[in-house]
Coordinates of C-alpha atoms and ligand atoms in Angstrom, one line a residue:
M81 CA 0.1 0.0 0.0
K82 CA 1.2 3.4 -1.2
R83 CA 1.8 5.5 2.0
E84 CA 0.4 9.3 1.8
W85 CA 2.6 11.9 3.2
T86 CA 1.6 15.4 4.4
L87 CA 3.9 18.3 3.4
E88 CA 4.8 18.6 7.2
E89 CA 5.9 15.0 7.4
R90 CA 8.0 15.2 4.2
Y91 CA 9.8 18.4 5.4
R92 CA 10.3 17.7 9.0
V93 CA 13.6 18.9 10.1
L94 CA 16.0 16.3 11.5
E95 CA 16.9 17.2 15.1
G96 CA 19.3 14.3 15.7
P97 CA 20.1 10.5 15.1
D98 CA 17.5 9.6 17.5
D99 CA 14.8 10.6 15.1
V100 CA 15.7 7.8 12.9
K101 CA 17.2 5.4 15.0
D102 CA 14.1 3.0 15.1
L103 CA 13.6 3.4 11.5
Y104 CA 17.2 2.5 10.8
A105 CA 16.8 -0.6 13.2
A106 CA 13.7 -1.9 11.4
I107 CA 15.1 -1.3 7.7
Q108 CA 18.0 -3.2 8.6
K109 CA 15.8 -6.4 8.7
S110 CA 15.1 -5.9 5.0
W111 CA 16.4 -8.6 2.6
Y112 CA 16.9 -6.2 0.0
R113 CA 19.5 -4.1 1.8
Q114 CA 22.4 -3.5 -0.7
K115 CA 25.7 -5.4 0.1
Y116 CA 28.2 -3.5 -2.1
H117 CA 26.4 -0.5 -3.5
V118 CA 25.8 2.8 -1.3
Q119 CA 22.5 3.1 -0.1
P120 CA 20.5 5.5 2.4
V121 CA 20.6 4.6 5.9
T122 CA 16.9 5.3 6.2
G123 CA 14.4 6.8 3.7
L124 CA 15.4 7.7 0.2
S125 CA 18.6 8.2 -1.5
S126 CA 18.4 9.8 -5.1
D127 CA 20.9 11.7 -7.0
P128 CA 24.6 11.4 -6.4
N129 CA 26.2 14.9 -5.5
G130 CA 29.7 16.3 -5.1
F131 CA 31.8 13.2 -6.2
A132 CA 35.3 13.7 -6.2
F133 CA 38.7 12.4 -5.6
F134 CA 40.5 14.3 -2.5
E135 CA 43.7 13.7 -0.5
G136 CA 43.6 10.0 -1.3
K137 CA 39.9 9.4 -0.8
W138 CA 36.8 9.4 -2.9
H139 CA 34.0 11.3 -1.6
L140 CA 30.4 10.6 -2.6
F141 CA 27.2 12.6 -1.5
Y142 CA 23.7 11.8 -2.2
Q143 CA 20.4 13.5 -2.0
W144 CA 19.0 12.1 1.2
C145 CA 15.3 12.4 2.6
P146 CA 15.5 10.6 6.0
W147 CA 11.8 10.0 6.7
G148 CA 10.8 7.4 4.2
A149 CA 10.7 6.6 0.5
V150 CA 9.6 10.0 -0.4
H151 CA 10.9 13.2 -1.9
G152 CA 11.0 15.9 0.9
L153 CA 13.6 17.9 2.8
K154 CA 16.8 16.9 1.3
Y155 CA 20.1 16.7 2.9
W156 CA 23.7 15.7 1.4
Y157 CA 24.5 12.5 3.0
H158 CA 28.3 11.6 2.7
A159 CA 30.0 8.4 2.2
V160 CA 33.9 7.8 1.5
S161 CA 36.1 5.2 -0.2
P162 CA 39.5 4.6 -0.4
D163 CA 39.0 2.6 -3.8
L164 CA 35.4 3.1 -5.2
V165 CA 34.8 -0.3 -3.9
S166 CA 34.5 -0.2 0.0
W167 CA 32.4 2.4 1.3
E168 CA 31.8 4.0 4.7
N169 CA 28.9 6.2 6.0
C170 CA 30.1 9.4 7.2
G171 CA 26.8 11.2 8.2
V172 CA 25.1 14.3 6.8
G173 CA 27.4 16.4 4.9
I174 CA 25.2 19.4 4.1
Y175 CA 22.0 20.4 6.4
P176 CA 19.2 22.6 5.0
D177 CA 19.6 25.0 8.1
T178 CA 19.9 28.4 6.4
F179 CA 17.4 30.9 4.6
Y180 CA 18.8 30.0 1.3
D181 CA 18.3 26.2 1.6
N182 CA 15.4 26.2 4.1
K183 CA 13.6 23.7 2.1
G184 CA 16.4 21.5 0.7
C185 CA 20.1 21.1 -0.1
H186 CA 19.6 20.0 -3.7
S187 CA 22.0 18.5 -6.1
G188 CA 25.6 19.9 -7.0
S189 CA 29.1 19.1 -7.7
A190 CA 32.6 19.3 -6.1
F191 CA 35.7 21.1 -7.2
A192 CA 39.3 20.5 -5.7
Y193 CA 41.2 23.9 -5.4
G194 CA 44.8 23.5 -4.2
D195 CA 44.4 22.1 -0.6
D196 CA 41.0 22.6 -0.3
M197 CA 37.7 20.9 -1.5
Y198 CA 34.8 22.8 -2.4
F199 CA 31.1 21.9 -3.1
F200 CA 28.5 23.8 -5.1
Y201 CA 24.8 23.1 -4.5
T202 CA 21.4 24.4 -5.1
G203 CA 19.7 26.0 -2.0
N204 CA 16.1 25.3 -2.3
H205 CA 14.4 28.3 -0.7
R206 CA 10.7 28.5 -0.3
D207 CA 8.7 31.2 1.3
E208 CA 5.5 30.9 3.3
N209 CA 3.6 30.8 0.0
W210 CA 5.6 27.9 -1.2
V211 CA 7.0 30.1 -3.8
R212 CA 10.5 28.7 -4.9
T213 CA 13.8 30.6 -5.2
P214 CA 17.0 28.4 -6.1
F215 CA 20.2 30.0 -4.9
T216 CA 23.6 28.5 -6.0
C217 CA 25.7 27.9 -3.1
A218 CA 29.0 26.7 -2.0
A219 CA 30.8 25.1 0.9
R220 CA 34.2 24.0 1.7
M221 CA 35.6 20.9 3.4
D222 CA 37.4 21.7 6.7
E223 CA 40.2 19.8 8.2
E224 CA 37.9 17.4 10.1
G225 CA 35.9 16.6 6.8
R226 CA 32.7 18.9 7.7
L227 CA 31.4 21.0 5.2
V228 CA 31.2 24.6 6.1
K229 CA 28.9 27.0 4.1
L230 CA 29.8 30.2 2.5
D231 CA 28.1 33.0 4.1
K232 CA 26.1 34.2 0.9
P233 CA 25.1 32.0 -2.1
L234 CA 27.3 32.7 -5.3
F235 CA 24.1 33.9 -7.3
G236 CA 20.3 33.5 -7.3
P237 CA 18.1 32.7 -10.0
R238 CA 17.3 34.6 -13.2
E239 CA 13.8 36.1 -13.6
D240 CA 14.0 35.4 -17.4
Y241 CA 13.7 31.7 -16.8
A242 CA 11.3 29.3 -14.9
E243 CA 11.9 28.4 -11.3
H244 CA 13.6 25.1 -12.1
Q245 CA 17.3 26.4 -12.3
R246 CA 19.5 24.0 -10.1
D247 CA 22.3 21.3 -10.0
P248 CA 25.1 23.3 -10.6
K249 CA 28.3 21.5 -12.2
I250 CA 31.5 23.5 -11.8
I251 CA 34.6 23.2 -14.1
Y252 CA 37.7 25.0 -14.9
V253 CA 38.6 25.8 -18.6
P254 CA 42.2 26.4 -18.8
E255 CA 42.0 27.9 -22.5
K256 CA 39.8 30.8 -21.1
K257 CA 41.4 30.9 -17.5
K258 CA 37.7 30.7 -16.2
Y259 CA 35.5 28.6 -14.1
Y260 CA 32.1 27.9 -15.5
I261 CA 28.9 26.6 -13.7
F262 CA 26.4 25.0 -15.7
I263 CA 22.8 25.0 -14.3
G264 CA 20.0 22.7 -15.4
A265 CA 17.1 25.1 -16.3
Q266 CA 13.7 25.4 -18.0
T267 CA 12.8 28.4 -20.2
L268 CA 9.6 30.4 -19.5
D269 CA 8.2 28.5 -22.3
K270 CA 9.0 25.3 -20.5
K271 CA 11.9 24.0 -22.7
G272 CA 14.9 22.1 -21.0
T273 CA 18.1 23.8 -21.5
A274 CA 21.3 24.7 -19.0
L275 CA 22.4 28.2 -17.9
I276 CA 26.1 29.0 -18.1
Y277 CA 27.8 31.2 -15.5
E278 CA 31.3 32.4 -15.6
S279 CA 34.0 33.8 -13.4
E280 CA 37.9 34.2 -13.0
E281 CA 37.6 33.6 -9.4
L282 CA 36.1 30.5 -7.8
L283 CA 34.2 31.8 -5.1
S284 CA 33.3 35.4 -6.5
G285 CA 32.6 37.3 -9.6
W286 CA 30.1 35.1 -11.1
R287 CA 28.0 36.5 -13.8
F288 CA 25.4 35.1 -16.2
A289 CA 27.3 34.0 -19.5
G290 CA 24.0 33.0 -21.4
Q291 CA 22.1 30.1 -22.3
L292 CA 23.8 26.6 -23.6
H293 CA 23.0 26.2 -27.3
V294 CA 22.9 22.6 -28.6
P295 CA 21.9 22.9 -32.2
G296 CA 19.0 20.8 -33.2
Y297 CA 17.9 20.2 -29.5
E298 CA 16.2 23.7 -28.9
D299 CA 12.8 21.6 -28.0
F300 CA 14.3 18.5 -26.2
G301 CA 12.3 17.8 -23.0
G302 CA 11.0 20.3 -20.3
M303 CA 13.9 20.4 -18.0
W304 CA 17.7 19.4 -18.1
E305 CA 18.4 18.1 -14.6
C306 CA 21.8 17.5 -13.4
P307 CA 24.0 18.6 -16.4
C308 CA 27.5 17.3 -16.5
I309 CA 30.3 18.1 -18.8
V310 CA 33.6 16.1 -18.9
N311 CA 36.6 16.0 -21.3
I312 CA 37.5 12.4 -22.3
S313 CA 40.6 12.0 -24.7
G314 CA 40.1 15.5 -26.1
K315 CA 36.3 14.9 -26.6
D316 CA 33.8 16.9 -24.7
V317 CA 30.9 14.8 -23.3
L318 CA 27.6 16.5 -22.2
I319 CA 25.6 14.4 -19.8
F320 CA 22.1 15.5 -18.8
S321 CA 18.7 14.0 -17.5
P322 CA 15.9 15.5 -19.6
Q323 CA 12.3 15.2 -18.3
Y324 CA 8.7 16.0 -19.1
T325 CA 9.0 14.0 -22.2
T326 CA 8.7 10.6 -23.8
L327 CA 11.7 9.5 -26.0
P328 CA 11.9 6.7 -28.5
G329 CA 12.2 3.2 -27.1
R330 CA 11.8 4.3 -23.6
G331 CA 8.1 3.2 -22.9
N332 CA 6.1 5.8 -21.1
S333 CA 8.9 7.2 -19.0
T334 CA 9.3 10.9 -18.8
N335 CA 12.6 10.9 -17.0
H336 CA 15.8 9.9 -19.1
N337 CA 19.5 10.3 -18.9
V338 CA 21.5 11.0 -22.2
Y339 CA 24.6 12.2 -23.5
F340 CA 26.2 13.9 -26.5
I341 CA 29.9 13.5 -27.6
G342 CA 31.2 16.9 -29.4
R343 CA 32.7 20.0 -28.7
M344 CA 31.9 22.9 -26.4
D345 CA 32.8 26.3 -27.6
Y346 CA 32.8 28.6 -24.4
D347 CA 32.9 31.8 -26.9
T348 CA 29.7 31.0 -28.6
L349 CA 28.4 28.7 -25.5
T350 CA 27.5 26.4 -28.3
F351 CA 28.0 22.3 -27.7
T352 CA 28.3 20.9 -31.2
P353 CA 27.3 17.3 -31.0
E354 CA 29.1 14.7 -33.3
G355 CA 25.8 12.9 -33.7
D356 CA 22.5 12.3 -31.9
Y357 CA 21.9 12.0 -28.5
Q358 CA 22.6 8.5 -26.9
Y359 CA 21.1 6.8 -23.9
L360 CA 23.6 6.7 -21.2
D361 CA 22.0 3.3 -19.9
Y362 CA 19.2 1.5 -21.4
G363 CA 17.8 0.0 -18.2
F364 CA 14.8 0.9 -16.2
D365 CA 16.1 2.6 -13.3
F366 CA 19.3 4.9 -13.9
Y367 CA 19.1 8.8 -13.6
A368 CA 21.0 12.0 -12.6
A369 CA 24.4 10.5 -13.5
Q370 CA 27.5 12.5 -12.3
C371 CA 31.1 12.4 -13.2
A372 CA 33.7 12.4 -10.4
A373 CA 35.8 15.8 -10.1
N374 CA 39.5 15.5 -9.7
V375 CA 40.2 12.5 -11.8
A376 CA 43.9 12.9 -12.8
D377 CA 43.7 10.6 -16.1
P378 CA 42.6 12.6 -19.3
D379 CA 41.4 9.4 -20.8
K380 CA 38.6 8.4 -18.6
A381 CA 35.9 9.7 -16.2
I382 CA 34.3 8.1 -13.4
L383 CA 30.6 8.2 -13.2
V384 CA 27.9 7.2 -10.6
A385 CA 24.1 7.4 -11.1
W386 CA 20.8 6.9 -8.9
I387 CA 19.6 3.7 -9.4
G388 CA 15.9 4.9 -9.5
L389 CA 13.7 7.4 -11.2
P390 CA 11.8 10.5 -10.1
D391 CA 7.9 9.8 -9.9
N392 CA 8.5 6.1 -9.8
H393 CA 7.6 3.6 -7.1
Y394 CA 9.6 0.6 -5.8
P395 CA 8.8 -2.3 -3.4
T396 CA 10.8 -1.3 -0.5
E397 CA 8.6 2.1 -0.2
E398 CA 6.8 -0.4 2.1
E399 CA 9.9 -0.5 4.5
D400 CA 10.5 3.2 4.3
W401 CA 13.5 3.1 2.2
E402 CA 14.5 3.2 -1.4
G403 CA 17.1 3.9 -3.9
S404 CA 20.9 3.2 -4.1
M405 CA 23.9 4.5 -6.2
S406 CA 25.1 2.6 -9.2
L407 CA 28.4 1.0 -9.2
P408 CA 31.1 3.6 -10.2
R409 CA 31.9 3.2 -13.9
E410 CA 34.8 4.2 -15.9
L411 CA 34.1 6.1 -19.3
R412 CA 36.5 5.9 -22.0
I413 CA 36.2 6.8 -25.9
R414 CA 36.8 4.0 -28.1
D415 CA 36.6 4.4 -31.7
G416 CA 34.8 7.9 -31.2
K417 CA 32.2 6.1 -28.9
L418 CA 31.7 6.0 -25.2
V419 CA 32.2 2.9 -23.5
Q420 CA 31.6 2.1 -19.9
T421 CA 33.2 -0.6 -17.7
P422 CA 32.7 -1.3 -13.9
V423 CA 35.8 0.1 -12.1
E424 CA 38.7 -2.3 -12.1
G425 CA 39.0 -2.4 -8.4
L426 CA 35.7 -4.4 -8.1
V427 CA 37.4 -7.7 -8.9
S428 CA 38.7 -7.5 -5.3
L429 CA 35.1 -8.3 -4.2
R430 CA 35.4 -11.8 -5.6
T431 CA 35.8 -14.4 -3.0
G432 CA 35.7 -17.3 -5.5
E433 CA 34.0 -19.1 -8.3
A434 CA 30.6 -20.5 -7.7
A435 CA 29.6 -23.8 -9.3
A436 CA 27.4 -23.0 -12.5
D437 CA 24.8 -25.4 -11.3
G438 CA 21.7 -23.1 -12.2
T439 CA 21.4 -21.2 -9.1
L440 CA 22.5 -17.7 -8.6
P441 CA 24.3 -16.7 -5.3
D442 CA 22.5 -13.7 -3.5
I443 CA 25.2 -11.3 -4.5
C444 CA 27.4 -12.3 -7.5
E445 CA 29.1 -11.3 -10.6
L446 CA 28.4 -13.1 -13.8
E447 CA 30.8 -13.2 -16.9
I448 CA 28.6 -14.4 -19.9
A449 CA 30.0 -15.2 -23.2
F450 CA 28.0 -15.9 -26.5
S451 CA 29.4 -17.6 -29.6
G452 CA 26.9 -15.9 -32.0
G453 CA 23.4 -15.8 -33.3
N454 CA 20.3 -15.3 -31.3
A455 CA 20.6 -16.1 -27.7
D456 CA 18.5 -16.4 -24.5
L457 CA 19.3 -15.8 -21.0
A458 CA 16.8 -15.6 -17.9
L459 CA 18.0 -14.6 -14.6
F460 CA 16.2 -14.9 -11.3
T461 CA 14.0 -17.9 -12.5
R462 CA 11.9 -20.0 -10.3
P463 CA 13.0 -23.7 -9.6
D464 CA 10.9 -24.8 -12.6
G465 CA 13.0 -22.6 -14.8
S466 CA 10.0 -20.2 -15.5
G467 CA 9.7 -16.4 -14.8
G468 CA 12.6 -14.3 -14.0
V469 CA 13.9 -11.3 -15.8
T470 CA 14.5 -12.5 -19.6
L471 CA 17.0 -11.3 -22.1
R472 CA 16.3 -12.4 -25.7
Y473 CA 18.9 -11.3 -28.4
D474 CA 17.6 -11.2 -32.0
E475 CA 20.6 -11.2 -34.2
A476 CA 18.6 -10.3 -37.4
A477 CA 17.0 -7.5 -35.8
G478 CA 20.2 -6.4 -33.6
V479 CA 17.9 -6.1 -30.7
L480 CA 18.3 -7.5 -27.1
T481 CA 15.0 -7.4 -25.5
V482 CA 15.0 -7.1 -21.6
D483 CA 11.5 -8.2 -20.1
R484 CA 11.2 -8.0 -16.2
R485 CA 7.5 -8.8 -16.2
G486 CA 8.2 -12.6 -15.1
M487 CA 9.2 -11.6 -11.6
D488 CA 6.8 -12.1 -8.7
K489 CA 7.5 -8.5 -7.5
R490 CA 6.5 -6.2 -10.2
F491 CA 6.7 -2.4 -10.2
N492 CA 6.3 0.7 -12.2
E493 CA 4.2 -1.5 -14.7
K494 CA 2.5 1.6 -16.3
V495 CA 6.1 3.2 -17.2
F496 CA 7.7 0.2 -18.7
E497 CA 8.6 -3.5 -18.1
V498 CA 10.1 -4.4 -21.4
L499 CA 12.9 -2.5 -23.0
E500 CA 14.9 -3.1 -26.2
V501 CA 18.6 -2.3 -26.4
P502 CA 20.3 -2.3 -29.8
V503 CA 23.2 -4.4 -30.0
N504 CA 25.4 -5.3 -32.9
G505 CA 26.2 -9.1 -32.5
L506 CA 25.8 -10.2 -29.0
R507 CA 29.3 -11.2 -27.6
N508 CA 29.3 -10.8 -24.0
I509 CA 27.4 -9.5 -20.9
H510 CA 29.0 -8.8 -17.6
A511 CA 26.5 -8.6 -14.7
F512 CA 26.6 -7.4 -11.2
I513 CA 23.7 -8.7 -8.8
D514 CA 23.3 -7.2 -5.4
R515 CA 20.2 -7.6 -3.2
S516 CA 18.1 -5.3 -5.1
S517 CA 19.7 -4.5 -8.3
L518 CA 21.0 -5.7 -11.4
E519 CA 23.6 -4.0 -13.6
L520 CA 24.6 -5.1 -17.1
Y521 CA 27.6 -4.4 -19.3
I522 CA 27.0 -5.4 -22.7
N523 CA 29.6 -5.9 -25.4
D524 CA 32.7 -4.8 -23.2
G525 CA 30.6 -1.6 -22.0
E526 CA 29.4 -0.6 -25.5
R527 CA 25.9 -0.7 -23.9
T528 CA 24.9 -0.8 -20.3
F529 CA 21.4 -1.6 -18.4
T530 CA 20.7 -1.0 -14.8
T531 CA 17.4 -2.0 -12.9
H532 CA 16.3 -2.3 -9.5
I533 CA 15.2 -6.1 -9.0
Y534 CA 13.6 -7.8 -5.9
P535 CA 13.8 -11.5 -6.2
T536 CA 11.8 -13.5 -3.8
E537 CA 12.9 -16.7 -2.0
G538 CA 12.0 -18.9 -4.7
E539 CA 13.7 -16.8 -7.6
H540 CA 17.4 -17.6 -7.7
G541 CA 17.7 -19.8 -10.9
Y542 CA 18.9 -18.9 -14.2
T543 CA 18.9 -20.6 -17.8
I544 CA 21.0 -19.8 -20.7
S545 CA 20.9 -20.8 -24.4
D546 CA 23.4 -23.4 -25.6
N547 CA 25.4 -20.9 -27.4
G548 CA 26.2 -19.1 -24.0
S549 CA 28.7 -19.9 -21.2
M550 CA 28.7 -18.4 -17.7
K551 CA 31.1 -17.9 -15.0
I552 CA 30.0 -17.0 -11.7
Y553 CA 31.8 -15.3 -8.9
N554 CA 30.6 -14.9 -5.4
L555 CA 31.3 -11.6 -4.0
K556 CA 31.6 -10.1 -0.6
A557 CA 29.9 -7.2 1.1
S558 CA 31.9 -4.0 0.9
V559 CA 29.3 -1.4 2.6
T560 CA 29.4 -0.9 6.3
D561 CA 25.7 0.1 6.4
E562 CA 26.4 1.8 9.9
F563 CA 24.1 4.1 11.6
V564 CA 25.9 7.5 11.2
I565 CA 24.0 10.7 11.0
Ligands
FRU39 C1 16.8 15.4 -9.9 C2 16.6 16.5 -8.9 C3 17.5 17.6 -9.2 C4 17.4 18.2 -7.8 C5 17.2 17.2 -6.8 C6 16.3 17.5 -5.7 O1 16.5 13.8 -9.4 O2 15.3 16.7 -9.2 O3 17.3 18.3 -10.2 O4 18.6 19.1 -7.5 O5 16.7 16.0 -7.7 O6 16.4 16.1 -4.7

């Protein structure tokens, strides 16, 4: 049963750990708690935020609503990792406790500056009539790892755009000797776009440079959430989450995560794509992806996304929690195309190979190879081989169809349960299974597919067509899941 929340309940301020101690204890009993994915201590986790490498550690924050699987007052929750594989909870990073962010610290990014680490986020201010004013705010990490806010926002919203102006992504462009902030936005006539601000200084002097132009995409969705721009091997990659529109092959979903490869010209504020937009991930549940700041290698980016979608509902809602971060991925350009692979360190989670006897361990990694032609794979089948998530490859059509209707626990049926992935000859699938997620890397990362999945007790089998072979690795847990607020 879907729970109804009042505004007061959703926007309740967290006074201290005691407020959610019992909720945490209850949630710990859930079978679906992830074992090697970052997830919320209680309540809801959504967008990754402030993702960066700094002084030998990876910092990852996420949008957190403590009270349940609902979008309300948002905090930045902080997790750290030495290697992008094992994660420790650090508690709240940014609290919505000023005038500027009184109704939430919304998404944003990180920037390493000399010996300091800065974070840029959207302060979601609402007045007593619930009228929204989004501010672009900043905070610095102090020696103890606490985030200290700047007294004043860097800038407020523009009146000539709608109230949807948020999710600052900050970068430095050496050729221009300037910092730029991209803000996800909506025009007054409800078209998605990004606004660009510039400054010679990191924390002052910010001015509006103009609206981003992407020729051919002046009318592409109604809001571009979480814009992110990153350079990989000399190519600019523009990633964002367009919403309020359906897109081909994405069922009835109105939330997407796409990218362009191309070139960003800061003189004309024009991003010239080399081709059409591409889906960052072809799965059901993948959104608001963000690349880490301060990755020293010019040939790769590291990306994390929210496993989940806005406006969608998941079975753990009943347990008052939902969402998790995706595994971090390495992004590279191969033959002019973006390829995504799981971060290398994940092999350290393997505890040994499991017998390929038709059952899947609770948490595991699969290396699946196909020798050509049509292919069939089903995961989480019942003991009699029925049900599960089915993957059917049609070689002539070049389409891999993923169908999750066979699972006992179905969800978001009206949005989509069957999706097609264009695949040019299915060679291999690298899969990661955690308690409530499935991530597929297809053909050495040419395509990816991410979904939540909630297998019940009897759903642990698999079947594979004769032209396929599978290696199964048992994995160990790598998230502490400790109660730290
Ligand atoms: C994307 C988003 C962002 C916003 C945040 C609020 O999921 O809507 O645009 O900053 O979530 O939680």
